Coordinates of C-alpha atoms and ligand atoms in Angstrom, one line a residue:
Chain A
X62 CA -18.7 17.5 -16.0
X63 CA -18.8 18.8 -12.7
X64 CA -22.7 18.0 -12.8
X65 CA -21.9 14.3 -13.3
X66 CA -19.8 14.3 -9.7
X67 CA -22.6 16.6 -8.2
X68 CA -24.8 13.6 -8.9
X69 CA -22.4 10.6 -7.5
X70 CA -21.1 11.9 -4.5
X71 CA -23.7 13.0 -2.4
X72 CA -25.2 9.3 -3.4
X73 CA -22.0 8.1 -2.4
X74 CA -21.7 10.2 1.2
X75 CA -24.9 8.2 1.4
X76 CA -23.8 4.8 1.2
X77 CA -20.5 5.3 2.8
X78 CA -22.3 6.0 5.8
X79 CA -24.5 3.3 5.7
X80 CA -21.6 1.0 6.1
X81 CA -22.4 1.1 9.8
X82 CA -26.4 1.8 10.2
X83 CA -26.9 -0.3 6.8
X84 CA -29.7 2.2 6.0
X85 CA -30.5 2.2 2.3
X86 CA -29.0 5.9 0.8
X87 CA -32.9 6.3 0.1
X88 CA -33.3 9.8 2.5
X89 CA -30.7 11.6 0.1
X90 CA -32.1 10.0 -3.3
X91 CA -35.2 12.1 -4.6
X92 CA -36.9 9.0 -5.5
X93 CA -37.4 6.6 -2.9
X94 CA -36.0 3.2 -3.2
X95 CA -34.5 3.3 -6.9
X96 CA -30.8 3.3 -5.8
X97 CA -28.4 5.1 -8.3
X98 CA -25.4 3.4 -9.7
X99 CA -22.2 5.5 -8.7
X100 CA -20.6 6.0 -12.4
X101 CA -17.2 7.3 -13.3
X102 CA -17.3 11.2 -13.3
X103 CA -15.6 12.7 -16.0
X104 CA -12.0 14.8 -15.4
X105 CA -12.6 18.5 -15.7
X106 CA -9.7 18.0 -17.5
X107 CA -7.4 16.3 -20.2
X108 CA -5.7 13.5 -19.1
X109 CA -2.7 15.3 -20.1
X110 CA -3.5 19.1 -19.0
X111 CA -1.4 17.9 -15.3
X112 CA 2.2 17.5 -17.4
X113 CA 4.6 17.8 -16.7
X114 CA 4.0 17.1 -13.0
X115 CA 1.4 14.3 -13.5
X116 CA 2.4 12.5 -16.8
X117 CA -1.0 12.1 -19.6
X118 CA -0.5 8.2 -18.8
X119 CA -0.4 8.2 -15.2
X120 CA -3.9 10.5 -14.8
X121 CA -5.0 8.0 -17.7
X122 CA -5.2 4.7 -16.4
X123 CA -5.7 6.2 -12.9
X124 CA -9.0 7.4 -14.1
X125 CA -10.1 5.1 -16.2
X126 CA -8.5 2.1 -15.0
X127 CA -8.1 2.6 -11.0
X128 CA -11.4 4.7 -9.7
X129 CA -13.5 2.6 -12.4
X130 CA -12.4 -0.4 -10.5
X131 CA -13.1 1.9 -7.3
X132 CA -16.7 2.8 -9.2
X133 CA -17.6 -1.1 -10.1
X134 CA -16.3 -2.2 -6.2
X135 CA -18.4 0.2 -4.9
X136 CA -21.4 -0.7 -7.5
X137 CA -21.4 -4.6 -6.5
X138 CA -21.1 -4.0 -2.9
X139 CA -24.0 -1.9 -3.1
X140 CA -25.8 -4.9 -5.2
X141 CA -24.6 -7.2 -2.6
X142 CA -26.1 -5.5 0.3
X143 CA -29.2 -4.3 -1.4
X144 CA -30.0 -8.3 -2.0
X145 CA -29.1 -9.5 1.7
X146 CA -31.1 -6.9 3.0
X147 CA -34.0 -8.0 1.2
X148 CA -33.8 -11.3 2.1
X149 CA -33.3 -10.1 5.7
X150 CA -29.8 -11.4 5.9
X151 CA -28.1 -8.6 7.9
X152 CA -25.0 -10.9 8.9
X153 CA -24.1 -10.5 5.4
X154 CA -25.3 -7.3 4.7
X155 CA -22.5 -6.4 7.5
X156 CA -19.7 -8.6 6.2
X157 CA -19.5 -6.6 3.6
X158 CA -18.7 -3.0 5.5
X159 CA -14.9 -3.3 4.5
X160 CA -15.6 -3.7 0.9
X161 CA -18.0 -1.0 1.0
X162 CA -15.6 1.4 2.9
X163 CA -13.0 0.4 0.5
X164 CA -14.6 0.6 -3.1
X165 CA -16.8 3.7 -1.4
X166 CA -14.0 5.6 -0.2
X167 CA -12.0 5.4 -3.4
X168 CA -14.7 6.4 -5.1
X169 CA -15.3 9.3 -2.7
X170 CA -11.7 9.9 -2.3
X171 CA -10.8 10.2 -6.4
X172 CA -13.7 12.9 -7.1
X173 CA -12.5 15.0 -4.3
X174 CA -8.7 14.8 -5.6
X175 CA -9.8 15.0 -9.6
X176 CA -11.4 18.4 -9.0
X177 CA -9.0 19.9 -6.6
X178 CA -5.8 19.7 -9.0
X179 CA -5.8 21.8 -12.5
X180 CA -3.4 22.6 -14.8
X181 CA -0.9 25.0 -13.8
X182 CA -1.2 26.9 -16.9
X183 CA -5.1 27.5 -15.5
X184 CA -6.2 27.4 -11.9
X185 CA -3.4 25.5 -10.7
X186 CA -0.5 25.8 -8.3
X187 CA 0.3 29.3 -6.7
X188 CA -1.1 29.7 -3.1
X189 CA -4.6 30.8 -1.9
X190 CA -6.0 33.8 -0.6
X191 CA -8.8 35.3 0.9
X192 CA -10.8 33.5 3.6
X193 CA -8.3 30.5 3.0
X194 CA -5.1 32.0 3.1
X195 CA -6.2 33.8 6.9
X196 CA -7.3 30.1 8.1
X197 CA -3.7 28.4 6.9
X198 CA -1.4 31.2 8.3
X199 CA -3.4 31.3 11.9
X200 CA -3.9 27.4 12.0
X201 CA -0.4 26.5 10.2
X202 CA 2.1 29.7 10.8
X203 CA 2.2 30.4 7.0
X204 CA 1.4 28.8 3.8
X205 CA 5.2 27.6 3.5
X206 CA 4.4 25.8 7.1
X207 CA 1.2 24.0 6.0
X208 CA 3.2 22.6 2.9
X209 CA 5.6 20.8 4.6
X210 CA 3.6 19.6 7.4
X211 CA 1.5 18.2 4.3
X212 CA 4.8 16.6 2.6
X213 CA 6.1 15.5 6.3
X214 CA 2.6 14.1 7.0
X215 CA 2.3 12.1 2.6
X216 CA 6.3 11.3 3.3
X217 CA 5.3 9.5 6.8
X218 CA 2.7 7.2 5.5
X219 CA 3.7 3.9 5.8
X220 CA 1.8 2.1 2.7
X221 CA -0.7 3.4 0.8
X222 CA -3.1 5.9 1.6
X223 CA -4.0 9.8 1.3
X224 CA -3.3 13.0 3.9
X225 CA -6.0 15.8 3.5
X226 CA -6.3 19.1 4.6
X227 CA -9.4 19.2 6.7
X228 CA -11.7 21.6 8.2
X229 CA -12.6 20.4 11.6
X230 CA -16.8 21.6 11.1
X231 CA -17.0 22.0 15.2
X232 CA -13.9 24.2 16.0
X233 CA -13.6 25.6 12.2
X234 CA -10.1 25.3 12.1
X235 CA -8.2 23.8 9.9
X236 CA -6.0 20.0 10.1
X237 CA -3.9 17.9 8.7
X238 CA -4.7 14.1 8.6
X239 CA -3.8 11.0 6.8
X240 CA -5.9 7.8 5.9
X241 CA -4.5 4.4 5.3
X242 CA -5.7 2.5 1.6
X243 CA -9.8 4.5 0.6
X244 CA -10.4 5.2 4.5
X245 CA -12.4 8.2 3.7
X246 CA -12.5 11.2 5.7
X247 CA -15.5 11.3 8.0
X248 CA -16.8 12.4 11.4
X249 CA -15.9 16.5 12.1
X250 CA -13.5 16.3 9.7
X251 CA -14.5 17.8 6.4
X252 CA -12.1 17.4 3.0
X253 CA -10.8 20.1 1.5
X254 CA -7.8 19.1 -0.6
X255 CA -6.5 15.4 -0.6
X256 CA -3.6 14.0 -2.4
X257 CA -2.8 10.0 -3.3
X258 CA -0.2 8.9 -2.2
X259 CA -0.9 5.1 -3.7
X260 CA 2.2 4.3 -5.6
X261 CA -0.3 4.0 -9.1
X262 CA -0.4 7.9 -8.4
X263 CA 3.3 8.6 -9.1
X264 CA 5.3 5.2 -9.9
X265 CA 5.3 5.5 -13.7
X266 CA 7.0 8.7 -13.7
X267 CA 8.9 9.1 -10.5
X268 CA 9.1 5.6 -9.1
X269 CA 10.6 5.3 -6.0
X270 CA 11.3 8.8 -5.9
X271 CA 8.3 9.6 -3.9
X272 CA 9.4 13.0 -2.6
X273 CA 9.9 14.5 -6.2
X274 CA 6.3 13.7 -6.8
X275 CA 4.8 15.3 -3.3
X276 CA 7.1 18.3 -4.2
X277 CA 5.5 18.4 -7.9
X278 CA 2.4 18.1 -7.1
X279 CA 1.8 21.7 -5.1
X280 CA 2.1 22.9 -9.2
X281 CA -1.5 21.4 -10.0
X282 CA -3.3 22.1 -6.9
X283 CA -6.6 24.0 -7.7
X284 CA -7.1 26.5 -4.6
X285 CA -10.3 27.8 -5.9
X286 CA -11.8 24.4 -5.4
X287 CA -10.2 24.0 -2.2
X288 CA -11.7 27.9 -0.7
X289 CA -15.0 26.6 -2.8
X290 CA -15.1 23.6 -0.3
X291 CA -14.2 25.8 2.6
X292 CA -16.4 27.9 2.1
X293 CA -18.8 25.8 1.9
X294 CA -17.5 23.5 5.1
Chain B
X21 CA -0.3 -6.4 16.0
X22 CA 3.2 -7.1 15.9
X23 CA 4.5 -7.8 19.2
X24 CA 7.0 -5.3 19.0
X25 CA 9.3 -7.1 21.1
X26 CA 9.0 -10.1 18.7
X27 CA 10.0 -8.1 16.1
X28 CA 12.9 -6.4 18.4
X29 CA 14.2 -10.4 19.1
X30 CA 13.6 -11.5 15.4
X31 CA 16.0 -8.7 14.6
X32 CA 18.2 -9.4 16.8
X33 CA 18.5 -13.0 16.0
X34 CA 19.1 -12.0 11.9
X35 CA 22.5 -11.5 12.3
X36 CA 24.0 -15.2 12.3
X37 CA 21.5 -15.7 9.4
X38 CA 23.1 -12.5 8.2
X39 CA 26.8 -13.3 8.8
X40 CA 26.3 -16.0 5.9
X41 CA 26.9 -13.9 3.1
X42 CA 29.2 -12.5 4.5
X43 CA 29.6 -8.7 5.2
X44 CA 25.6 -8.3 5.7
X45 CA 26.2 -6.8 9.2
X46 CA 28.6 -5.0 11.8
X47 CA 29.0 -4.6 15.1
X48 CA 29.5 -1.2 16.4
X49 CA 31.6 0.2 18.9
X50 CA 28.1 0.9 21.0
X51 CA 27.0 -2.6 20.5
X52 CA 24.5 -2.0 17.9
X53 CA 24.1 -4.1 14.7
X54 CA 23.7 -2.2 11.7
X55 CA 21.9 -4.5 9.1
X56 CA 22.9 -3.9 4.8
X57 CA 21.5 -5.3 1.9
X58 CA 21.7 -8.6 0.8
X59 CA 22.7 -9.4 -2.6
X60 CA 20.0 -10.7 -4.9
X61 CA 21.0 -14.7 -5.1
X62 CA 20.4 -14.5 -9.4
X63 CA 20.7 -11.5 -12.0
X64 CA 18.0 -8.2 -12.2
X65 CA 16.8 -9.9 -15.5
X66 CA 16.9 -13.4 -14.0
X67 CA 13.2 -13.3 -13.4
X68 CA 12.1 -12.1 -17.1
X69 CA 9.9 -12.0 -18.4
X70 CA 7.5 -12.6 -15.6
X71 CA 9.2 -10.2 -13.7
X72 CA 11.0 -7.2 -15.3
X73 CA 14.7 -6.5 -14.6
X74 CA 13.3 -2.2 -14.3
X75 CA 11.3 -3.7 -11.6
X76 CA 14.0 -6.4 -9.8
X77 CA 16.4 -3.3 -10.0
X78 CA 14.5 -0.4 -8.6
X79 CA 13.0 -2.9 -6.0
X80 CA 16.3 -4.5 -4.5
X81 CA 18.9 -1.6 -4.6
X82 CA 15.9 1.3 -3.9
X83 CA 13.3 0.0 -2.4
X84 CA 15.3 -2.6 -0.1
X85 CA 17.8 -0.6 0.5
X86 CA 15.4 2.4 2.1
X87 CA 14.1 -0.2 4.3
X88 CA 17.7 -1.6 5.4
X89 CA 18.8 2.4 5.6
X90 CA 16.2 3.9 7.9
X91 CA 15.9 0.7 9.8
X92 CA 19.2 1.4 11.0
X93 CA 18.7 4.7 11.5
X94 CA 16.1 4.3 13.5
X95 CA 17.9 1.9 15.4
X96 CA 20.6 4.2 16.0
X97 CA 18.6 6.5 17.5
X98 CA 16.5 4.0 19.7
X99 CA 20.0 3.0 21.3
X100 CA 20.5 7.0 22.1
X101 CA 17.0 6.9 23.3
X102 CA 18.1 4.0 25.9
X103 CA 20.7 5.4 26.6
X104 CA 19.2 9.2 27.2
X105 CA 16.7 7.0 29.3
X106 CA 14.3 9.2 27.1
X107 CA 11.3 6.6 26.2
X108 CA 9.3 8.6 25.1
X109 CA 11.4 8.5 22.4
X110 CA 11.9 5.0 22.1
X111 CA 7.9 4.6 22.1
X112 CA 8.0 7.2 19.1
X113 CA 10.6 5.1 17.3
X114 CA 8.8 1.6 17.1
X115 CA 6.7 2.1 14.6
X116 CA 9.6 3.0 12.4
X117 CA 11.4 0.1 13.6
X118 CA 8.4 -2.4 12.9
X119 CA 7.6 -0.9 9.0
X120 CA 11.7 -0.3 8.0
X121 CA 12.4 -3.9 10.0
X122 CA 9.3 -5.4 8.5
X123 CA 10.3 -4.1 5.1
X124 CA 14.1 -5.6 5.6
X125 CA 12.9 -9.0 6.7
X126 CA 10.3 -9.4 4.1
X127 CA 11.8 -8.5 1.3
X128 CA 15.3 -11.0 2.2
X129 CA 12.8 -13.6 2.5
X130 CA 11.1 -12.5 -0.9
X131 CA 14.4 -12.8 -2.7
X132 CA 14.9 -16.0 -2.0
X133 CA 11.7 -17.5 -2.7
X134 CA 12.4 -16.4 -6.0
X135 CA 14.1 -18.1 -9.0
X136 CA 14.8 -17.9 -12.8
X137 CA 11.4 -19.5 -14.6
X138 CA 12.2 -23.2 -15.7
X139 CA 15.1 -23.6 -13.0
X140 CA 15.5 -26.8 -11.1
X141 CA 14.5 -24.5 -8.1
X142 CA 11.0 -23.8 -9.3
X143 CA 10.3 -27.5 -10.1
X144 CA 7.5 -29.2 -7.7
X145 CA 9.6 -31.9 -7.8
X146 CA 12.3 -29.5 -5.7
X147 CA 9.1 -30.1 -2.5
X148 CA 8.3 -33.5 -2.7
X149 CA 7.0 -33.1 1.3
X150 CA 5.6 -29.7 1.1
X151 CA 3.5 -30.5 -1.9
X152 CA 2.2 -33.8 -0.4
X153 CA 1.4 -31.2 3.0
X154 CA -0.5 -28.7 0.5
X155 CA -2.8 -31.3 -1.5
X156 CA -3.8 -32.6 2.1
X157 CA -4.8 -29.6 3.2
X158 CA -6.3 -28.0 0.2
X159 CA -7.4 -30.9 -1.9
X160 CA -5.5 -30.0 -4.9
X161 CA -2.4 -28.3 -5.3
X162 CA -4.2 -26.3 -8.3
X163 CA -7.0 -25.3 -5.7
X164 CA -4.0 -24.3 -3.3
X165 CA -2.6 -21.7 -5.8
X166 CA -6.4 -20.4 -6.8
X167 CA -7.3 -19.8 -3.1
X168 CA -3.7 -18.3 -2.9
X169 CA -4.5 -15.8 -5.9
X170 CA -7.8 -14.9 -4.6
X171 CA -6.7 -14.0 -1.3
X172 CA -3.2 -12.0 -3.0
X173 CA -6.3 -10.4 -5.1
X174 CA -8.2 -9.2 -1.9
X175 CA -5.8 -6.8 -0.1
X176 CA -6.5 -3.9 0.0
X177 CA -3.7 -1.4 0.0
X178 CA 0.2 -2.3 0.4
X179 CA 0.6 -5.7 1.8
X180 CA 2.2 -8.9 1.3
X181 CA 0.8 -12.7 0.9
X182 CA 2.4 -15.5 2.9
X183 CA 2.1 -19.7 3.0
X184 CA 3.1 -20.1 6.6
X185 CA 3.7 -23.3 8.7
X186 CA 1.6 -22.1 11.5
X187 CA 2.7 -22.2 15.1
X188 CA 6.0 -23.8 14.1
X189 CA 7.9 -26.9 12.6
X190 CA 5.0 -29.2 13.7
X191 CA 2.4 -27.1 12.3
X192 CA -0.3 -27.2 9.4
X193 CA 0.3 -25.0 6.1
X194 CA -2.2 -21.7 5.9
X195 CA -2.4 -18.4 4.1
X196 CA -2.3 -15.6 5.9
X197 CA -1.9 -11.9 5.1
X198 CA 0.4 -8.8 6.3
X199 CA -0.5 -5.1 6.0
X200 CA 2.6 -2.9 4.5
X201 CA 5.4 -3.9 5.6
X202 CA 3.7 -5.8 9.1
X203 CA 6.4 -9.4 9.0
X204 CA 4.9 -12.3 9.8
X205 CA 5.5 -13.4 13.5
X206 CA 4.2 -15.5 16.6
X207 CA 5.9 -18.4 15.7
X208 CA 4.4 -19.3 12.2
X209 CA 7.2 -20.4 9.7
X210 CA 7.1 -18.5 6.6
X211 CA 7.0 -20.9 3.0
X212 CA 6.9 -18.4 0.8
X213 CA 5.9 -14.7 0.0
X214 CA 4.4 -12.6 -2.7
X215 CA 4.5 -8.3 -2.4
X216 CA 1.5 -7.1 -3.1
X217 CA 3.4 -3.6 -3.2
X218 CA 2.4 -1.6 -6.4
X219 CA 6.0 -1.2 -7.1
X220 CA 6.1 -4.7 -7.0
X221 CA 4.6 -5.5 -10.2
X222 CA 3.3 -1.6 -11.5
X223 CA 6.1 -0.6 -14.1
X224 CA 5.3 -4.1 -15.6
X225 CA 1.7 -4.7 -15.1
X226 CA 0.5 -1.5 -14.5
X227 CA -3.1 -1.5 -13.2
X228 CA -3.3 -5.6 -13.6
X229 CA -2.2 -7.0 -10.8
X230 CA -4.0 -10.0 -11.7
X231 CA -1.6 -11.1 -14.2
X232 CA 1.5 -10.4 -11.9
X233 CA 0.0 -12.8 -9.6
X234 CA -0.7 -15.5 -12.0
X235 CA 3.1 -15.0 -13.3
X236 CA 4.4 -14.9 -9.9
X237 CA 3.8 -18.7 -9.8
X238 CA 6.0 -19.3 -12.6
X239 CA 9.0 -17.7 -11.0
X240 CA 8.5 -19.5 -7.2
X241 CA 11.6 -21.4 -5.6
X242 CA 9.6 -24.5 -4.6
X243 CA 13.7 -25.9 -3.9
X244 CA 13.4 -22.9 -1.3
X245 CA 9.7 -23.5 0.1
X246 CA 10.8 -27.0 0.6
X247 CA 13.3 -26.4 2.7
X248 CA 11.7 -24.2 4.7
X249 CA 8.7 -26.3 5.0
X250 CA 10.9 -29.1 6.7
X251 CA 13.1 -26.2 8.7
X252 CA 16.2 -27.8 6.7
X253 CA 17.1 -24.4 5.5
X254 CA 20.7 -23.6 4.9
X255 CA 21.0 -20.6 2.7
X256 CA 18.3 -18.4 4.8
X257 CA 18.0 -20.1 7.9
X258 CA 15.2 -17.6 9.1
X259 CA 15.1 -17.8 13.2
X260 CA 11.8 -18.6 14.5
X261 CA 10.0 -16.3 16.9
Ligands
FE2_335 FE1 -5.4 6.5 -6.6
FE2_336 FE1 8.4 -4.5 -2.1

C-alpha cells in the first residue's frame, strides 16, 4: 500500500514543480522520458477504520470519488503539457500551471493526509513523543498550545483549503501554515501533518458544525507518520 | 481585490434595501447598523427536488446566519477600533468584514434569484429584455447556460458564479467569478448567482456538482434577473457601487 504512494509522490513533487520551470519530471523518473501516470494510492486503511470521528462514507467517496478526480486532473494536465511541449507551444504549456497546481496539489495534498491519520484503536490520536514532542513544546509552549493554534489557524480559513504543521528545513523549527483550495506546501516548508478542511471532508457528518469535526479529528491523527516525516525533514 | 471601501459603502447603503422587510436592521445607540437575516421569500422544501429542504435549511438559518452574526461582530469591534483610534486593529478586521459581508450580501442576493421549479418566476417569458440581451451576446440562450456551467464547473475551491451587467445599467451581460465569499463590486450589476459552496449542493449531490449545476437552472427566478437586468427591482433593490 504504502509502496503504491512511495511510487506517486515523488513523481508528483516532480511535476508540481514543474509548474513553473515546465521541466519534464524526467530527472526523478529512472527511465528517461516515459512519464508515469499518478494513480490513486490505496488507504492504509478501511474506509471505515476512522469512525466514529470520520464516518466509512465520508473517507469513501473522498477517496475514491474526490482525490481520483484530483489523480485524473492531475493525469490530463500532465497529457496536456507533455503535447504542447512537444509541439513547442510553451504559451500553452504555461496556461495550464493553475490546473496543474490544482489537480497536483490535491493529489499531493490527499497522500500526505491519508497516511498521517489511523484509527484510534491503532496508531491514532494520543500525542507524540520523542524527537517530536521536544520540537512542539519549544516551538509551540506545549502540545495543548500547538492544538489550538492548529484549530484557530483550520477555524480561520476563509473557504476551502488545508493548515499543516510544517518543518521549516532552514531554521528546523517547526510552523503552522494554511493553504487556500490544493495550494500545496512548498519552498522551506516541509509537511508534516495536514488536515482538509474542504467541506467534502466533514459535511456529511457534521455539516456546518465545522468545529466538532477539527475537534474530532485530533482522535485519528497518526504521530508516528508525522515523527517519521520529521525525521526525515 | 475588493476595494474594501466599496464593500464598507455597499454595506452601508444595504440598509434601505434592508428596511423593506421590515425588522432586517437597527440602529444602535453608537450609530452602528447591525444587519439580521432575511427571511427566505418561499418554503425550505420550496426548491425540491432540485434543491433539498436539508440543504435550504442548514444553508439559510446556519450558514447565513454565521455570516450575518460575525459580520456584525466584527463590525462592532471595527467601531471600537475607530473609536480607540487603534488601526491597527481596524486593518486586522477587514478581512473579516469583506468574507462575513461578502457572505451576507451574496447569499440575500442568492435567495432571491431563486424560485419553486415550474413558477411563473422561473419562466423566460418572466425576461423578455434580458433574454433578447443574452442571445445577442452569446448566440444562443442554450450556449449562454453551457458557457455558464462550464465556467461554475471550473472553480476551484469555495466560490460563487455570477451574470453581471458590467459597469452598470448601460452595460453588456458577462460571467464573471468570485472566490469565497469575495461579492461582486466596481459597479457591475449582479443578474443572478449560483454558490459553488460544497454545502451548497453536498448533502444532495455529494461529490457531483455537475448535476447541482444542471438542476440549478430549473430553479432560477428569471422574474427576478429581469428586473434586475432593467434596474426596475423592487423587492431587492441592490445599491450599485
Ligand atoms: Fe479533500
Ligand atoms: Fe453558501
Amino acid at each position: 500500500m504504502s509502496s503504491t504512494l512511495l511510487r506517486t509522490v515523488p513523481a508528483l513533487r516532480g511535476a508540481v514543480r514543474a509548474s513553473g520551470a515546465l521541466k519534464p519530471a524526467s530527472a526523478l523518473a529512472s527511465t528517461s522520458f516515459v512519464r508515469s501516470k499518478a494513480t490513486l494510492p490505496d488507504l492504509p486503511y478501511d474506509y471505515g477504520a476512522l469512525e466514529p470521528y470520520i464516518s466509512g462514507k465520508i473517507m469513501e467517496l473522498h477517496h475514491k470519488k474526490h482525490h481520483q478526480t484530483y489523480v485524473n486532473g492531475l493525469n490530463s494536465a500532465l497529457d496536456t503539457i507533455a503535447e504542447a511541449e512537444s509541439k513547442g507551444d510553451f504559451t500553452k504549456a504555461a496556461s495550464m500551471a493553475p490546473l496543474l497546481n490544482f489537480h497536483g496539489g490535491g493529489h499531493l495534498n490527499h497522500s500526505l493526509f491519508w497516511e498521517n491519520l489511523a484509527a484510534a484503536s491503532r496508531e491514532g490520536g494520543g500525542e507524540p513523543d520523542g524527537a517530536l514532542k521536544k520540537a512542539i513544546d519549544s516551538d509551540f509552549g506545549s502540545f495543548d498550545n500547538f492544538r489550538k493554534q492548529m484549530n484557530t489557524a483550520l477555524a480561520g480559513i476563509q473557504g476551502s483549503g488545508w493548515a499543516w504543521l510544517v518543518k521549516d528545513k532552514t531554521s528546523g523549527t517547526l510552523g503552522l501554515v494554511t493553504r487556500a483550495n490544493q495550494d500545496p506546501v512548498t519552498g522551506p516548508y516541509a509537511p508534516l501533518m495536514g488536515i482538509d478542511a474542504w467541506e467534502h471532508a466533514y459535511y456529511l457528518q457534521y455539516e456546518n458544525r465545522k468545529a466538532e469535526y477539527f475537534d474530532a479529528i485530533w482522535n485519528v491523527i497518526n504521530w508516528k507518520t508525522v515523527a517519521s516525516r520529521f525525521d526525515k525533514a | 481585490m475588493v476595494n474594501i471601501s466599496s464593500l464598507w459603502q455597499y454595506l452601508a447603503l444595504q440598509s434601505p434595501l434592508q428596511s423593506m422587510s421590515g425588522e432586517q436592521f437597527n440602529i444602535t445607540k453608537m450609530g452602528l447598523t447591525t444587519y439580521s437575516l432575511p427571511q427566505l421569500p418561499y418554503a425550505y422544501d420550496a426548491l425540491e427536488p432540485h434543491i433539498s429542504a436539508q440543504i435550504m435549511q442548514l444553508h439559510h438559518s446556519k450558514h447565513h446566519q454565521a455570516y450575518v452574526t460575525n459580520l456584525n461582530k466584527a463590525l462592532e469591534s471595527h467601531v471600537a477600533a475607530v473609536a480607540a483610534n487603534d488601526i491597527a486593529s481596524q486593518i486586522a478586521l477587514q478581512q473579516a468584514i469583506k468574507f462575513n459581508g461578502g457572505g451576507h450580501i451574496n447569499h440575500s442576493l442568492f435567495w432571491k434569484n431563486l424560485a419553486p421549479a415550474g413558477s411563473d418566476e422561473t419562466s423566460l417569458s418572466a425576461a423578455k429584455d434580458l433574454v433578447t440581451a443574452i442571445e445577442s451576446t452569446w448566440g444562443s440562450f442554450d450556449n449562454f447556460k453551457k458557457t455558464f456551467s462550464a465556467i461554475l464547473l471550473s472553480i476551484q475551491g469555495s466560490g460563487w458564479g455570477w451574470l453581471v451587467r458590467e459597469g452598470g445599467q448601460q452595460g453588456g451581460l458577462r460571467i464573471v467569478t468570485t472566490k469565497d465569499q469575495d461579492p461582486v463590486v466596481g459597479g457591475d450589476i449582479v443578474i443572478f448567482g449560483v454558490d459553488m459552496w460544497e454545502h451548497a449542493y453536498y448533502l444532495q449531490y455529494l461529490n457531483g456538482k455537475a448535476a447541482y449545476v444542471e438542476n440549478i437552472w430549473n430553479v432560477i427566478n428569471w422574474k427576478t434577473a429581469g428586473e434586475r437586468f432593467l434596474g426596475t427591482s423592487s423587492s431587492d433593490n441592490m445599491p450599485e457601487l
